mmCIF file of C-alpha atoms in Angstrom:
data_model
loop_
_atom_site.group_PDB
_atom_site.id
_atom_site.type_symbol
_atom_site.label_atom_id
_atom_site.label_comp_id
_atom_site.label_asym_id
_atom_site.label_seq_id
_atom_site.Cartn_x
_atom_site.Cartn_y
_atom_site.Cartn_z
ATOM 1 C CA UNK D 1 -19.652 -51.297 102.030
ATOM 2 C CA UNK D 2 -16.890 -49.721 103.495
ATOM 3 C CA UNK D 3 -14.671 -53.153 104.212
ATOM 4 C CA UNK D 4 -13.757 -56.138 102.482
ATOM 5 C CA UNK D 5 -15.802 -58.273 104.678
ATOM 6 C CA UNK D 6 -18.967 -56.523 103.720
ATOM 7 C CA UNK D 7 -18.555 -56.172 100.488
ATOM 8 C CA UNK D 8 -17.376 -59.886 100.132
ATOM 9 C CA UNK D 9 -20.883 -60.839 101.866
ATOM 10 C CA UNK D 10 -22.529 -58.941 99.106
ATOM 11 C CA UNK D 11 -21.314 -61.228 96.516
ATOM 12 C CA UNK D 12 -21.436 -64.514 98.920
ATOM 13 C CA UNK D 13 -17.730 -65.073 99.015
ATOM 14 C CA UNK D 14 -14.841 -64.765 101.407
ATOM 15 C CA UNK D 15 -12.906 -61.352 101.776
ATOM 16 C CA UNK D 16 -9.924 -63.025 100.210
ATOM 17 C CA UNK D 17 -11.834 -64.034 97.181
ATOM 18 C CA UNK D 18 -14.086 -60.850 96.631
ATOM 19 C CA UNK D 19 -12.113 -58.789 94.131
ATOM 20 C CA UNK D 20 -11.405 -61.431 92.007
ATOM 21 C CA UNK D 21 -15.033 -62.691 92.141
ATOM 22 C CA UNK D 22 -16.095 -59.365 91.254
ATOM 23 C CA UNK D 23 -13.880 -58.978 88.306
ATOM 24 C CA UNK D 24 -14.962 -62.412 86.902
ATOM 25 C CA UNK D 25 -18.741 -61.751 87.095
ATOM 26 C CA UNK D 26 -18.146 -58.490 85.447
ATOM 27 C CA UNK D 27 -16.910 -60.185 82.407
ATOM 28 C CA UNK D 28 -20.086 -62.487 82.310
ATOM 29 C CA UNK D 29 -22.862 -61.667 80.170
ATOM 30 C CA UNK D 30 -25.968 -59.715 81.703
ATOM 31 C CA UNK D 31 -28.227 -61.973 83.549
ATOM 32 C CA UNK D 32 -31.486 -59.447 83.239
ATOM 33 C CA UNK D 33 -34.076 -59.648 85.924
ATOM 34 C CA UNK D 34 -37.650 -61.140 86.341
ATOM 35 C CA UNK D 35 -41.043 -58.853 86.108
ATOM 36 C CA UNK D 36 -43.271 -59.459 88.779
ATOM 37 C CA UNK D 37 -46.876 -58.110 89.863
ATOM 38 C CA UNK D 38 -46.049 -56.767 93.232
ATOM 39 C CA UNK D 39 -43.835 -57.367 96.359
ATOM 40 C CA UNK D 40 -42.873 -56.039 99.565
ATOM 41 C CA UNK D 41 -42.257 -52.509 98.534
ATOM 42 C CA UNK D 42 -45.727 -52.452 97.263
ATOM 43 C CA UNK D 43 -47.229 -52.924 100.960
ATOM 44 C CA UNK D 44 -47.818 -49.077 101.692
ATOM 45 C CA UNK D 45 -48.703 -46.844 98.509
ATOM 46 C CA UNK D 46 -48.976 -43.084 98.822
ATOM 47 C CA UNK D 47 -49.760 -41.186 95.787
ATOM 48 C CA UNK D 48 -49.187 -37.670 94.496
ATOM 49 C CA UNK D 49 -50.055 -35.112 97.422
ATOM 50 C CA UNK D 50 -49.800 -37.815 99.763
ATOM 51 C CA UNK D 51 -46.120 -38.717 98.713
ATOM 52 C CA UNK D 52 -44.161 -36.311 101.115
ATOM 53 C CA UNK D 53 -40.475 -37.441 101.046
ATOM 54 C CA UNK D 54 -39.488 -34.965 103.823
ATOM 55 C CA UNK D 55 -41.600 -37.749 105.987
ATOM 56 C CA UNK D 56 -38.458 -39.880 105.487
ATOM 57 C CA UNK D 57 -35.883 -39.504 107.794
ATOM 58 C CA UNK D 58 -33.333 -37.378 105.522
ATOM 59 C CA UNK D 59 -30.519 -36.155 107.336
ATOM 60 C CA UNK D 60 -28.545 -32.829 106.828
ATOM 61 C CA UNK D 61 -25.058 -34.230 105.762
ATOM 62 C CA UNK D 62 -22.695 -31.059 106.841
ATOM 63 C CA UNK D 63 -22.963 -27.807 108.561
ATOM 64 C CA UNK D 64 -23.383 -25.901 105.385
ATOM 65 C CA UNK D 65 -26.259 -27.786 103.971
ATOM 66 C CA UNK D 66 -29.221 -25.907 103.637
ATOM 67 C CA UNK D 67 -31.789 -28.869 103.048
ATOM 68 C CA UNK D 68 -31.704 -32.477 103.896
ATOM 69 C CA UNK D 69 -29.737 -34.492 101.491
ATOM 70 C CA UNK D 70 -30.853 -37.745 99.774
ATOM 71 C CA UNK D 71 -28.011 -40.170 98.743
ATOM 72 C CA UNK D 72 -30.356 -43.260 97.755
ATOM 73 C CA UNK D 73 -29.686 -45.221 94.431
ATOM 74 C CA UNK D 74 -31.734 -43.980 91.535
ATOM 75 C CA UNK D 75 -32.791 -45.688 88.151
ATOM 76 C CA UNK D 76 -33.357 -44.049 84.936
ATOM 77 C CA UNK D 77 -34.296 -45.574 81.834
ATOM 78 C CA UNK D 78 -32.400 -45.138 78.299
ATOM 79 C CA UNK D 79 -35.676 -44.235 75.767
ATOM 80 C CA UNK D 80 -33.869 -45.760 72.638
ATOM 81 C CA UNK D 81 -32.541 -49.095 74.096
ATOM 82 C CA UNK D 82 -34.771 -49.765 77.076
ATOM 83 C CA UNK D 83 -31.586 -50.391 79.109
ATOM 84 C CA UNK D 84 -31.731 -49.121 82.935
ATOM 85 C CA UNK D 85 -28.904 -46.969 84.302
ATOM 86 C CA UNK D 86 -28.268 -46.300 87.689
ATOM 87 C CA UNK D 87 -26.054 -44.237 89.920
ATOM 88 C CA UNK D 88 -26.285 -42.273 93.279
ATOM 89 C CA UNK D 89 -26.917 -38.998 92.370
ATOM 90 C CA UNK D 90 -27.136 -36.518 95.684
ATOM 91 C CA UNK D 91 -30.433 -34.850 95.747
ATOM 92 C CA UNK D 92 -31.078 -31.920 97.970
ATOM 93 C CA UNK D 93 -34.861 -32.711 99.582
ATOM 94 C CA UNK D 94 -36.114 -28.912 99.449
ATOM 95 C CA UNK D 95 -39.780 -29.526 99.590
ATOM 96 C CA UNK D 96 -42.374 -31.918 100.312
ATOM 97 C CA UNK D 97 -42.592 -33.032 96.713
ATOM 98 C CA UNK D 98 -39.443 -31.556 95.451
ATOM 99 C CA UNK D 99 -35.929 -31.815 94.981
ATOM 100 C CA UNK D 100 -32.632 -30.573 93.151
ATOM 101 C CA UNK D 101 -30.610 -33.597 92.068
ATOM 102 C CA UNK D 102 -26.959 -33.573 91.220
ATOM 103 C CA UNK D 103 -25.966 -35.944 88.281
ATOM 104 C CA UNK D 104 -22.330 -36.644 87.724
ATOM 105 C CA UNK D 105 -22.090 -39.468 85.679
ATOM 106 C CA UNK D 106 -21.749 -39.196 82.008
ATOM 107 C CA UNK D 107 -24.273 -41.875 81.220
ATOM 108 C CA UNK D 108 -26.944 -39.893 83.124
ATOM 109 C CA UNK D 109 -26.446 -36.759 81.154
ATOM 110 C CA UNK D 110 -26.763 -38.562 77.612
ATOM 111 C CA UNK D 111 -29.808 -40.256 78.592
ATOM 112 C CA UNK D 112 -31.435 -36.849 79.576
ATOM 113 C CA UNK D 113 -30.159 -35.454 76.416
ATOM 114 C CA UNK D 114 -31.953 -38.365 74.448
ATOM 115 C CA UNK D 115 -35.183 -37.128 76.226
ATOM 116 C CA UNK D 116 -34.835 -33.691 75.434
ATOM 117 C CA UNK D 117 -33.900 -34.543 71.696
ATOM 118 C CA UNK D 118 -37.272 -36.422 71.719
ATOM 119 C CA UNK D 119 -39.213 -33.394 72.553
ATOM 120 C CA UNK D 120 -39.672 -34.414 76.157
ATOM 121 C CA UNK D 121 -39.682 -31.866 79.026
ATOM 122 C CA UNK D 122 -39.336 -34.451 81.873
ATOM 123 C CA UNK D 123 -37.542 -37.783 82.390
ATOM 124 C CA UNK D 124 -38.931 -40.416 84.876
ATOM 125 C CA UNK D 125 -36.574 -41.519 87.799
ATOM 126 C CA UNK D 126 -37.168 -43.755 90.598
ATOM 127 C CA UNK D 127 -35.030 -43.260 93.984
ATOM 128 C CA UNK D 128 -34.519 -46.467 95.689
ATOM 129 C CA UNK D 129 -33.931 -47.157 99.326
ATOM 130 C CA UNK D 130 -32.656 -50.325 101.265
ATOM 131 C CA UNK D 131 -31.518 -53.220 98.741
ATOM 132 C CA UNK D 132 -29.019 -55.940 99.019
ATOM 133 C CA UNK D 133 -25.502 -53.720 98.957
ATOM 134 C CA UNK D 134 -24.873 -55.701 95.328
ATOM 135 C CA UNK D 135 -27.110 -53.490 93.660
ATOM 136 C CA UNK D 136 -25.385 -50.343 95.113
ATOM 137 C CA UNK D 137 -22.004 -51.886 93.913
ATOM 138 C CA UNK D 138 -23.422 -52.501 90.202
ATOM 139 C CA UNK D 139 -25.019 -49.002 90.183
ATOM 140 C CA UNK D 140 -21.957 -47.631 90.259
ATOM 141 C CA UNK D 141 -20.327 -49.430 87.313
ATOM 142 C CA UNK D 142 -18.385 -47.146 85.096
ATOM 143 C CA UNK D 143 -17.251 -48.207 81.616
ATOM 144 C CA UNK D 144 -18.351 -48.953 78.142
ATOM 145 C CA UNK D 145 -21.611 -51.030 78.426
ATOM 146 C CA UNK D 146 -25.079 -48.673 77.522
ATOM 147 C CA UNK D 147 -24.992 -49.933 74.245
ATOM 148 C CA UNK D 148 -25.065 -53.831 75.416
ATOM 149 C CA UNK D 149 -26.911 -53.971 78.907
ATOM 150 C CA UNK D 150 -27.769 -51.477 81.671
ATOM 151 C CA UNK D 151 -26.622 -52.046 85.221
ATOM 152 C CA UNK D 152 -29.947 -53.385 86.849
ATOM 153 C CA UNK D 153 -29.212 -56.286 84.210
ATOM 154 C CA UNK D 154 -26.087 -57.059 85.804
ATOM 155 C CA UNK D 155 -26.960 -57.232 89.414
ATOM 156 C CA UNK D 156 -28.281 -60.570 89.315
ATOM 157 C CA UNK D 157 -25.168 -61.507 87.473
ATOM 158 C CA UNK D 158 -22.661 -60.404 90.191
ATOM 159 C CA UNK D 159 -25.258 -61.515 92.832
ATOM 160 C CA UNK D 160 -25.330 -65.012 91.293
ATOM 161 C CA UNK D 161 -29.288 -64.907 91.316
ATOM 162 C CA UNK D 162 -32.137 -63.846 89.602
ATOM 163 C CA UNK D 163 -33.513 -60.354 91.201
ATOM 164 C CA UNK D 164 -37.136 -59.268 90.524
ATOM 165 C CA UNK D 165 -38.654 -56.062 89.423
ATOM 166 C CA UNK D 166 -41.917 -54.603 89.656
ATOM 167 C CA UNK D 167 -43.856 -51.647 87.697
ATOM 168 C CA UNK D 168 -43.847 -48.176 89.637
ATOM 169 C CA UNK D 169 -47.241 -46.585 90.406
ATOM 170 C CA UNK D 170 -46.869 -43.424 88.254
ATOM 171 C CA UNK D 171 -43.952 -44.182 85.859
ATOM 172 C CA UNK D 172 -43.145 -46.289 82.981
ATOM 173 C CA UNK D 173 -40.317 -47.832 85.005
ATOM 174 C CA UNK D 174 -39.449 -51.142 87.087
ATOM 175 C CA UNK D 175 -38.050 -51.025 90.270
ATOM 176 C CA UNK D 176 -36.711 -53.742 92.733
ATOM 177 C CA UNK D 177 -39.391 -55.820 94.339
ATOM 178 C CA UNK D 178 -37.393 -56.213 97.467
ATOM 179 C CA UNK D 179 -36.651 -52.773 98.119
ATOM 180 C CA UNK D 180 -37.550 -51.079 101.191
ATOM 181 C CA UNK D 181 -38.688 -47.655 99.869
ATOM 182 C CA UNK D 182 -38.877 -46.139 96.453
ATOM 183 C CA UNK D 183 -39.841 -42.374 95.687
ATOM 184 C CA UNK D 184 -41.050 -42.076 92.186
ATOM 185 C CA UNK D 185 -40.425 -38.666 90.523
ATOM 186 C CA UNK D 186 -39.967 -36.917 87.287
ATOM 187 C CA UNK D 187 -36.893 -34.703 86.339
ATOM 188 C CA UNK D 188 -37.402 -31.219 84.826
ATOM 189 C CA UNK D 189 -35.320 -31.058 81.678
ATOM 190 C CA UNK D 190 -35.867 -27.437 81.340
ATOM 191 C CA UNK D 191 -34.943 -25.472 84.019
ATOM 192 C CA UNK D 192 -31.813 -25.441 86.480
ATOM 193 C CA UNK D 193 -31.370 -23.980 89.841
ATOM 194 C CA UNK D 194 -28.228 -22.920 91.726
ATOM 195 C CA UNK D 195 -27.143 -24.800 94.816
ATOM 196 C CA UNK D 196 -23.971 -24.072 96.838
ATOM 197 C CA UNK D 197 -21.445 -25.892 98.707
ATOM 198 C CA UNK D 198 -21.411 -29.277 97.371
ATOM 199 C CA UNK D 199 -20.910 -32.386 99.179
ATOM 200 C CA UNK D 200 -17.868 -33.884 97.715
ATOM 201 C CA UNK D 201 -16.158 -37.332 98.502
ATOM 202 C CA UNK D 202 -12.608 -35.859 98.840
ATOM 203 C CA UNK D 203 -14.716 -33.677 101.878
ATOM 204 C CA UNK D 204 -14.403 -30.434 100.632
ATOM 205 C CA UNK D 205 -17.169 -27.891 99.749
ATOM 206 C CA UNK D 206 -16.256 -28.254 96.120
ATOM 207 C CA UNK D 207 -17.082 -27.091 93.694
ATOM 208 C CA UNK D 208 -18.723 -24.072 95.373
ATOM 209 C CA UNK D 209 -21.900 -24.368 93.676
ATOM 210 C CA UNK D 210 -24.029 -26.390 91.067
ATOM 211 C CA UNK D 211 -26.817 -25.591 88.616
ATOM 212 C CA UNK D 212 -29.219 -28.784 89.147
ATOM 213 C CA UNK D 213 -32.337 -29.813 87.762
ATOM 214 C CA UNK D 214 -35.369 -30.228 89.694
ATOM 215 C CA UNK D 215 -37.335 -33.536 90.485
ATOM 216 C CA UNK D 216 -41.079 -33.563 91.280
ATOM 217 C CA UNK D 217 -42.135 -36.514 93.518
ATOM 218 C CA UNK D 218 -45.367 -38.401 92.154
ATOM 219 C CA UNK D 219 -45.461 -41.549 94.547
ATOM 220 C CA UNK D 220 -43.998 -43.386 97.713
ATOM 221 C CA UNK D 221 -44.287 -46.929 98.050
ATOM 222 C CA UNK D 222 -42.764 -48.859 100.867
ATOM 223 C CA UNK D 223 -42.762 -51.879 103.218
ATOM 224 C CA UNK D 224 -45.463 -51.985 105.456
ATOM 225 C CA UNK D 225 -43.387 -53.012 108.726
ATOM 226 C CA UNK D 226 -40.899 -50.344 109.825
ATOM 227 C CA UNK D 227 -39.062 -49.957 106.132
ATOM 228 C CA UNK D 228 -35.365 -49.245 106.603
ATOM 229 C CA UNK D 229 -34.028 -45.886 105.205
ATOM 230 C CA UNK D 230 -30.495 -46.295 103.796
ATOM 231 C CA UNK D 231 -28.254 -43.219 103.893
ATOM 232 C CA UNK D 232 -24.903 -42.984 102.655
ATOM 233 C CA UNK D 233 -23.279 -40.418 104.992
ATOM 234 C CA UNK D 234 -20.902 -38.418 102.529
ATOM 235 C CA UNK D 235 -18.336 -37.446 105.050
ATOM 236 C CA UNK D 236 -15.981 -38.239 106.555
ATOM 237 C CA UNK D 237 -15.106 -41.618 105.122
ATOM 238 C CA UNK D 238 -17.800 -43.784 104.703
ATOM 239 C CA UNK D 239 -19.658 -45.533 102.004
ATOM 240 C CA UNK D 240 -19.663 -42.527 99.949
ATOM 241 C CA UNK D 241 -16.052 -42.774 99.144
ATOM 242 C CA UNK D 242 -15.326 -46.560 98.403
ATOM 243 C CA UNK D 243 -18.792 -47.565 96.870
ATOM 244 C CA UNK D 244 -18.205 -45.740 93.722
ATOM 245 C CA UNK D 245 -14.998 -47.052 93.333
ATOM 246 C CA UNK D 246 -15.390 -50.598 93.674
ATOM 247 C CA UNK D 247 -16.364 -51.802 90.079
ATOM 248 C CA UNK D 248 -13.163 -49.583 89.241
ATOM 249 C CA UNK D 249 -11.300 -51.952 91.345
ATOM 250 C CA UNK D 250 -12.273 -54.832 89.519
ATOM 251 C CA UNK D 251 -11.800 -53.187 85.819
ATOM 252 C CA UNK D 252 -8.356 -52.682 87.035
ATOM 253 C CA UNK D 253 -7.533 -56.157 88.546
ATOM 254 C CA UNK D 254 -8.598 -57.541 84.991
ATOM 255 C CA UNK D 255 -6.603 -54.862 83.287
ATOM 256 C CA UNK D 256 -3.504 -55.574 85.317
ATOM 257 C CA UNK D 257 -3.851 -59.235 85.202
ATOM 258 C CA UNK D 258 -3.630 -59.080 81.238
ATOM 259 C CA UNK D 259 -0.045 -57.310 81.889
ATOM 260 C CA UNK D 260 0.829 -60.819 83.526
ATOM 261 C CA UNK D 261 1.015 -59.644 87.080
ATOM 262 C CA UNK D 262 -0.188 -61.938 89.926
ATOM 263 C CA UNK D 263 -2.736 -59.307 91.187
ATOM 264 C CA UNK D 264 -3.477 -59.447 95.021
ATOM 265 C CA UNK D 265 -5.858 -56.381 95.572
ATOM 266 C CA UNK D 266 -6.703 -53.048 94.181
ATOM 267 C CA UNK D 267 -7.843 -50.322 96.680
ATOM 268 C CA UNK D 268 -9.359 -46.824 96.580
ATOM 269 C CA UNK D 269 -9.017 -46.356 100.126
ATOM 270 C CA UNK D 270 -11.314 -44.128 102.147
ATOM 271 C CA UNK D 271 -8.622 -42.157 103.730
ATOM 272 C CA UNK D 272 -7.328 -41.287 100.241
ATOM 273 C CA UNK D 273 -9.705 -38.618 99.735
ATOM 274 C CA UNK D 274 -11.248 -40.653 96.694
ATOM 275 C CA UNK D 275 -8.590 -39.285 94.587
ATOM 276 C CA UNK D 276 -5.909 -42.105 95.177
ATOM 277 C CA UNK D 277 -5.192 -45.919 94.222
ATOM 278 C CA UNK D 278 -3.313 -48.573 95.593
ATOM 279 C CA UNK D 279 -2.348 -51.525 93.399
ATOM 280 C CA UNK D 280 -0.832 -54.800 95.213
ATOM 281 C CA UNK D 281 0.852 -57.630 93.134
ATOM 282 C CA UNK D 282 3.727 -59.926 92.714
ATOM 283 C CA UNK D 283 5.554 -59.511 89.178
ATOM 284 C CA UNK D 284 8.264 -61.633 87.543
ATOM 285 C CA UNK D 285 10.591 -58.835 86.222
ATOM 286 C CA UNK D 286 11.502 -55.416 86.068
ATOM 287 C CA UNK D 287 9.641 -52.875 84.008
ATOM 288 C CA UNK D 288 6.088 -54.295 84.482
ATOM 289 C CA UNK D 289 5.476 -52.041 87.962
ATOM 290 C CA UNK D 290 6.070 -48.881 85.581
ATOM 291 C CA UNK D 291 3.440 -50.276 83.209
ATOM 292 C CA UNK D 292 1.489 -51.156 85.843
ATOM 293 C CA UNK D 293 1.395 -47.716 87.367
ATOM 294 C CA UNK D 294 1.018 -46.005 84.028
ATOM 295 C CA UNK D 295 -1.969 -48.254 83.287
ATOM 296 C CA UNK D 296 -3.581 -47.345 86.311
ATOM 297 C CA UNK D 297 -2.921 -43.446 85.979
ATOM 298 C CA UNK D 298 -4.364 -43.375 82.607
ATOM 299 C CA UNK D 299 -7.706 -45.007 83.638
ATOM 300 C CA UNK D 300 -10.644 -43.356 82.150
ATOM 301 C CA UNK D 301 -11.758 -42.275 85.881
ATOM 302 C CA UNK D 302 -10.982 -39.046 87.362
ATOM 303 C CA UNK D 303 -9.708 -40.475 90.586
ATOM 304 C CA UNK D 304 -6.205 -42.054 89.940
ATOM 305 C CA UNK D 305 -4.301 -38.777 90.892
ATOM 306 C CA UNK D 306 -2.040 -40.859 92.975
ATOM 307 C CA UNK D 307 -1.025 -44.357 92.408
ATOM 308 C CA UNK D 308 1.011 -46.601 94.678
ATOM 309 C CA UNK D 309 2.042 -49.698 93.626
ATOM 310 C CA UNK D 310 2.695 -52.301 96.803
ATOM 311 C CA UNK D 311 4.079 -55.938 97.363
ATOM 312 C CA UNK D 312 1.634 -58.428 98.763
ATOM 313 C CA UNK D 313 3.055 -58.431 102.395
ATOM 314 C CA UNK D 314 1.772 -54.807 102.947
ATOM 315 C CA UNK D 315 -1.663 -54.352 104.889
ATOM 316 C CA UNK D 316 -3.630 -52.263 102.872
ATOM 317 C CA UNK D 317 -6.226 -51.850 105.698
ATOM 318 C CA UNK D 318 -3.378 -49.976 107.479
ATOM 319 C CA UNK D 319 -2.435 -46.426 106.419
ATOM 320 C CA UNK D 320 0.561 -46.561 108.733
ATOM 321 C CA UNK D 321 1.810 -49.752 107.033
ATOM 322 C CA UNK D 322 1.175 -48.448 103.700
ATOM 323 C CA UNK D 323 3.003 -44.909 104.447
ATOM 324 C CA UNK D 324 5.845 -47.240 105.874
ATOM 325 C CA UNK D 325 6.032 -49.183 102.582
ATOM 326 C CA UNK D 326 6.411 -45.882 100.629
ATOM 327 C CA UNK D 327 9.012 -44.410 102.865
ATOM 328 C CA UNK D 328 11.211 -47.427 103.108
ATOM 329 C CA UNK D 329 10.850 -49.072 99.602
ATOM 330 C CA UNK D 330 10.365 -46.280 97.124
ATOM 331 C CA UNK D 331 13.530 -45.378 95.033
ATOM 332 C CA UNK D 332 12.363 -41.817 93.782
ATOM 333 C CA UNK D 333 13.311 -39.849 90.592
ATOM 334 C CA UNK D 334 15.906 -37.526 92.262
ATOM 335 C CA UNK D 335 19.225 -39.484 91.968
ATOM 336 C CA UNK D 336 22.123 -40.108 94.059
ATOM 337 C CA UNK D 337 21.658 -38.429 97.039
ATOM 338 C CA UNK D 338 22.817 -39.352 100.585
ATOM 339 C CA UNK D 339 20.889 -42.284 101.751
ATOM 340 C CA UNK D 340 20.301 -43.777 105.174
ATOM 341 C CA UNK D 341 22.324 -46.804 105.761
ATOM 342 C CA UNK D 342 18.973 -47.973 107.532
ATOM 343 C CA UNK D 343 16.980 -47.873 104.207
ATOM 344 C CA UNK D 344 16.616 -50.992 102.351
ATOM 345 C CA UNK D 345 15.731 -49.456 99.071
ATOM 346 C CA UNK D 346 18.878 -47.398 98.746
ATOM 347 C CA UNK D 347 21.852 -48.367 96.928
ATOM 348 C CA UNK D 348 25.052 -49.539 98.999
ATOM 349 C CA UNK D 349 28.100 -47.719 98.119
ATOM 350 C CA UNK D 350 30.892 -49.925 97.123
ATOM 351 C CA UNK D 351 33.770 -49.515 99.299
ATOM 352 C CA UNK D 352 31.829 -47.208 101.817
ATOM 353 C CA UNK D 353 29.977 -49.568 103.898
ATOM 354 C CA UNK D 354 27.409 -48.942 105.447
ATOM 355 C CA UNK D 355 26.691 -45.619 103.505
ATOM 356 C CA UNK D 356 24.132 -45.674 100.645
ATOM 357 C CA UNK D 357 22.757 -43.347 97.733
ATOM 358 C CA UNK D 358 19.086 -43.152 97.256
ATOM 359 C CA UNK D 359 16.858 -40.866 94.954
ATOM 360 C CA UNK D 360 14.643 -38.422 96.909
ATOM 361 C CA UNK D 361 11.247 -36.772 96.326
ATOM 362 C CA UNK D 362 9.229 -33.593 97.553
ATOM 363 C CA UNK D 363 5.288 -33.640 97.517
ATOM 364 C CA UNK D 364 3.744 -30.400 97.913
ATOM 365 C CA UNK D 365 0.616 -31.141 100.026
ATOM 366 C CA UNK D 366 0.353 -27.366 101.289
ATOM 367 C CA UNK D 367 -2.576 -25.081 100.840
ATOM 368 C CA UNK D 368 -1.752 -23.511 97.560
ATOM 369 C CA UNK D 369 -1.427 -19.871 97.908
ATOM 370 C CA UNK D 370 -3.207 -19.151 94.610
ATOM 371 C CA UNK D 371 -6.572 -20.564 95.792
ATOM 372 C CA UNK D 372 -8.892 -19.178 98.243
ATOM 373 C CA UNK D 373 -7.869 -20.814 101.613
ATOM 374 C CA UNK D 374 -11.664 -21.561 102.380
ATOM 375 C CA UNK D 375 -11.441 -23.921 99.335
ATOM 376 C CA UNK D 376 -9.419 -26.252 102.032
ATOM 377 C CA UNK D 377 -11.812 -26.258 104.584
ATOM 378 C CA UNK D 378 -12.958 -29.632 105.324
ATOM 379 C CA UNK D 379 -16.688 -30.880 105.308
ATOM 380 C CA UNK D 380 -17.772 -32.273 108.449
ATOM 381 C CA UNK D 381 -21.537 -33.778 109.431
ATOM 382 C CA UNK D 382 -23.599 -31.648 111.782
ATOM 383 C CA UNK D 383 -22.576 -31.791 115.581
ATOM 384 C CA UNK D 384 -19.348 -34.003 114.526
ATOM 385 C CA UNK D 385 -17.902 -35.197 117.618
ATOM 386 C CA UNK D 386 -20.548 -33.560 120.053
ATOM 387 C CA UNK D 387 -23.157 -36.806 119.659
ATOM 388 C CA UNK D 388 -22.978 -39.244 122.434
ATOM 389 C CA UNK D 389 -24.739 -42.518 122.540
ATOM 390 C CA UNK D 390 -25.372 -42.169 126.333
ATOM 391 C CA UNK D 391 -27.680 -39.452 125.344
ATOM 392 C CA UNK D 392 -30.100 -41.767 123.835
ATOM 393 C CA UNK D 393 -30.008 -44.658 126.258
#
């Protein structure tokens, strides 16, 4: 799901139509899903002690990992509304039937609290591997919706077709019938366990530790003929960076369009450490760009730390082109300093051709002395740069 070509395939459209298509479909009512008696994911069923998820090819993601790291989409159910919520909560597979799961989405915590308020000690959860990518896009939706629908009800809406769900073997949950692998489990709502060196989308080992709830595996079902294990490698810039932000892009597309902008694209680039956003549009008059920047920076998510507005002629897939636009088209806030005669954004000095004046800016991108330098050490996959395809041929 890293690029627009594959994202467009997930929605059955062309790359140039992808963003407006997703933005439009997210404004439609939920399509829901169909319950079926069985499906391909039920061809192999392993229950209880036979359900060992360490037999799956779960990788270690970085050198500092103490256990294999599961990055599958998971499904939980709101016990009050019945709506299905989903996300990609990274989970340390610390034993054959045990994991430690890192829920970071607010809706997950709301649902867990509802189970606790009802006097429940455990919450059912299903880990789902190997699905059409539109499931994963919708699983990462962030915004007001849990009072009206859950993410699974909108999967068919953004795919523009019906989806089928089948009953779990050991849980009161339904899961996608066309999945490759499903791991059924329960989340322990009482206890927490400390796990260090978190795998973050910014590629740093931050935060340094988390106190995570435990999951206990109760069943594994899968296709019978070589099921596909889907892994979201969390570093460097892979699906882990763009996937949680694809619906953010569509929501911002809708909001920017409401300003009257001709929006071409919205992008959280993989090379932006999951903390920066590019908005690309044409506009009819001055004042609209600053409004667009403030709208994006004021978004409810935590990843619009740096927002850049660009014109449609800049190639968003080329960091060099983006940086060139910043360097040559930006008129920064420190005004009236000596400018280059080669800078088209600088203001020509009347009667002093070819001299110009320009604003300047300084960006402090250094390792901060107030922090532990280890906070800025990058996280790399195990054996990064040492694996050669020829060794396996």
